[in-house]
Short mmCIF file of C-alpha atoms and ligand atoms in Angstrom, two decimals:
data_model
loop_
_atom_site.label_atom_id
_atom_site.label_comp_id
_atom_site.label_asym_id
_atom_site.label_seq_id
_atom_site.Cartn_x
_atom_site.Cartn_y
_atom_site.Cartn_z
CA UNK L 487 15.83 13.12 7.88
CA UNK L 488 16.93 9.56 7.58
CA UNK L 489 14.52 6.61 7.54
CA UNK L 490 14.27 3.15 8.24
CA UNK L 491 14.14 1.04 5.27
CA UNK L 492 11.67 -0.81 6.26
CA UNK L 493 9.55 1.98 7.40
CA UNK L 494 9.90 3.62 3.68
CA UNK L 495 8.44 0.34 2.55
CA UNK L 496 5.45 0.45 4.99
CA UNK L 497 4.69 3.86 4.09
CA UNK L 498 4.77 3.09 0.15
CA UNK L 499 2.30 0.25 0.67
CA UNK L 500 -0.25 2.63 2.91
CA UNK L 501 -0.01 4.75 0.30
CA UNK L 502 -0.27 1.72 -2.58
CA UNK L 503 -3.55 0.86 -0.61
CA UNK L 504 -4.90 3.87 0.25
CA UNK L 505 -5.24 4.57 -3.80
CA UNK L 506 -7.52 1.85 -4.68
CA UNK L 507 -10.08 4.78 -2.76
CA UNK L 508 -8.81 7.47 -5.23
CA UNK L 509 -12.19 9.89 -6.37
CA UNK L 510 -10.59 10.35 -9.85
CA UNK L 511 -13.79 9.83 -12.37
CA UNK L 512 -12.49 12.79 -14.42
CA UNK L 513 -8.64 13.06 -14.58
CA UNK L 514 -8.68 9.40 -13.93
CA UNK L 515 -4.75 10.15 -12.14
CA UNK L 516 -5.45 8.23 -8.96
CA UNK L 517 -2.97 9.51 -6.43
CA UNK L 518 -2.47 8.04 -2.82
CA UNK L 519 -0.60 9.34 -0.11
CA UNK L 520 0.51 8.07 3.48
CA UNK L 521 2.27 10.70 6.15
CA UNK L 522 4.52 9.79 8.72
CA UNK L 523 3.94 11.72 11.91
CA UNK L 524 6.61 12.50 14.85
CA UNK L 525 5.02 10.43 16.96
CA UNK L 526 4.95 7.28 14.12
CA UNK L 527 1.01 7.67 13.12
CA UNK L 528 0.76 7.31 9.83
CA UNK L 529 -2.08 9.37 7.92
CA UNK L 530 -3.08 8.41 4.48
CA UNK L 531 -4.77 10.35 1.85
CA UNK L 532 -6.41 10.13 -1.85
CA UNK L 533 -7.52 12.88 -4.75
CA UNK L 534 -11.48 13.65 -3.90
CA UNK L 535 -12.24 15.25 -7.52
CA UNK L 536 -15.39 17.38 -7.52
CA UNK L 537 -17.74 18.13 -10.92
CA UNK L 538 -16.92 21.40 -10.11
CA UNK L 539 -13.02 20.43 -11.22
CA UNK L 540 -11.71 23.46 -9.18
CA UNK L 541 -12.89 22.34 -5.84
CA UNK L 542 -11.03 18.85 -6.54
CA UNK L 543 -8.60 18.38 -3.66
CA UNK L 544 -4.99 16.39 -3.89
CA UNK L 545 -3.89 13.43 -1.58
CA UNK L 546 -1.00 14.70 -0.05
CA UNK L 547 -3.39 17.68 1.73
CA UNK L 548 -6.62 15.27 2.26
CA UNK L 549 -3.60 13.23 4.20
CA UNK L 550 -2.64 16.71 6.42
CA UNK L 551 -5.50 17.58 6.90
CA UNK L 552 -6.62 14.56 8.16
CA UNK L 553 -3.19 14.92 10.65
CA UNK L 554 -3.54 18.17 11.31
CA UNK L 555 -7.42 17.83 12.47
CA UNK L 556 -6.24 15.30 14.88
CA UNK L 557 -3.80 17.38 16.51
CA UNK L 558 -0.47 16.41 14.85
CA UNK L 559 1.80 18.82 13.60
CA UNK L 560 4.93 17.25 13.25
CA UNK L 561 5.92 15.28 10.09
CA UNK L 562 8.41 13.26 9.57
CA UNK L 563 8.14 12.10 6.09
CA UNK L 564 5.42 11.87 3.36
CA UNK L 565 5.42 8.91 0.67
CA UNK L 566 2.96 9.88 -2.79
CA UNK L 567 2.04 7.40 -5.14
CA UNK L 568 0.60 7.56 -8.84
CA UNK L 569 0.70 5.61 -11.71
CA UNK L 570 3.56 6.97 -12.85
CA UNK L 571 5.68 8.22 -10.13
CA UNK L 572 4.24 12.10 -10.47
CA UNK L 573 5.79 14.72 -8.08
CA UNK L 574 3.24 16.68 -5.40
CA UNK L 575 2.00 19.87 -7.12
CA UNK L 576 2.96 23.31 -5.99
CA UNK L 577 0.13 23.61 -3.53
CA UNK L 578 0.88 20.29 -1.55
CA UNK L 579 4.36 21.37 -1.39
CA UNK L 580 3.82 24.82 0.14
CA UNK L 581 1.07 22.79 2.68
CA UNK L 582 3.50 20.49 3.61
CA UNK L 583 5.98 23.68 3.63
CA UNK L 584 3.29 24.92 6.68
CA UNK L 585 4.70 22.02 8.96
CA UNK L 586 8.49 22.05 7.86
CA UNK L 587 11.31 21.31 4.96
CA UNK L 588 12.55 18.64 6.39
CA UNK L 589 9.82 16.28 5.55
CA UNK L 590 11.17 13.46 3.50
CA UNK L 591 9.03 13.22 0.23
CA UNK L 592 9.06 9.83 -1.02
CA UNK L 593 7.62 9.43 -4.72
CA UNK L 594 6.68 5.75 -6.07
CA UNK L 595 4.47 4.23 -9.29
CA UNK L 596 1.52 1.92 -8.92
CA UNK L 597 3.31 -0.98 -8.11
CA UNK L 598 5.22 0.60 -5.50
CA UNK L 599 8.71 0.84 -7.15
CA UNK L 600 10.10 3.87 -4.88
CA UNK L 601 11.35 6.49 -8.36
CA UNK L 602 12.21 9.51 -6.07
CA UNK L 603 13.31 10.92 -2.75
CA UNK L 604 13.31 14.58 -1.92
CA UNK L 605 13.21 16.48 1.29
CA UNK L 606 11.22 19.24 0.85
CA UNK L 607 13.24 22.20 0.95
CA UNK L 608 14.64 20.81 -2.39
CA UNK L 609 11.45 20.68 -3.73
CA UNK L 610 10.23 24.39 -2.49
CA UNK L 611 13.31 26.44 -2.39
CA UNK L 612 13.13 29.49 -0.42
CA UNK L 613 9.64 28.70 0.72
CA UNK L 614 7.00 31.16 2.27
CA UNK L 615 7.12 29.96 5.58
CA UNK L 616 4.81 31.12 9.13
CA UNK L 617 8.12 32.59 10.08
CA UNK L 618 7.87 34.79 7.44
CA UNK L 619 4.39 36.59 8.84
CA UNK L 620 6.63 37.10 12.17
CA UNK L 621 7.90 40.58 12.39
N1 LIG Z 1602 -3.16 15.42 -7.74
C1 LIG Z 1602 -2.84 15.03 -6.47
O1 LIG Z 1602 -3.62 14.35 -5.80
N2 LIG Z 1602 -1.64 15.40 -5.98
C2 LIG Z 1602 -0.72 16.15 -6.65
O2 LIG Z 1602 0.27 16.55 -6.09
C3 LIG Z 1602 -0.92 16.43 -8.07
C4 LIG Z 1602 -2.30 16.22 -8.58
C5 LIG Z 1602 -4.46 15.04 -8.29
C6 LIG Z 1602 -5.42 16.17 -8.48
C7 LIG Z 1602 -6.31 15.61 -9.56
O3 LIG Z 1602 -7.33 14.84 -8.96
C8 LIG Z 1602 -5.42 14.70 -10.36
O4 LIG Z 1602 -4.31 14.43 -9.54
C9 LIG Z 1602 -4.96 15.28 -11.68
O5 LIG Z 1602 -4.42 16.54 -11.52
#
């Protein structure tokens, strides 16, 4: 999926902003995300961390789910930004996996330098998808 330029940049900075609300008291990895629907909503996201560490939730699913609960289903691309550029974890890929490997995955520091671009079926090769549950 290609993408403005200027739309990569406008996601980045949702997802710049969105941080600064980061729950993160005990990782202290703040991690914002902003999703790009189909229909050009954009969804944003942070890491709610919970005492009980386990029931801690990432960014890039508090932003689908977020989407998701309001009907959309359709992403076009995803930006994720830490302090250091970190890549989605396993379970925010296969989420995102849920809705489709094309999603552009846009990866960026804390001062919004852009450090990676995937789409997703390069990050979750050979992916369990629904299609997989269909016999
Ligand atoms: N985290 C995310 O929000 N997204 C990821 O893809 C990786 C990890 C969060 C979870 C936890 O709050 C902190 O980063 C450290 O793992």
């Amino acid at each position: 999926m290609t993408l403005e330029n200027d739309m990569k940049e406008q996601l980045i900075e949702r997802a710049v902003l969105a941080r600064r609300w980061s729950y993160s008291p005990y990782s202290r990895y703040a991690v914002g995300a902003a999703l790009l629907t189909r229909s050009g909503k954009i969804y944003d996201g942070v890491n709610i961390e919970n005492a009980a560490l386990p029931s801690t939730i990432c960014a890039e699913r508090v932003a689908v789910f977020k989407a998701v609960s309001e009907g959309e289903r359709e992403f076009t691309a995803i930006a994720v930004v830490t302090e250091n550029g970190g890549s989605p974890c396993g379970g925010c890929r296969q989420v995102l996996a849920e809705f489709g490997l094309e999603t552009l995955v846009m990866l960026a520091n804390g001062e919004g330098k852009q450090t990676g671009e995937y789409q997703l079926k390069d990050l979750l090769p050979d992916a369990f998808t629904p299609d997989k549950l269909a016999s």
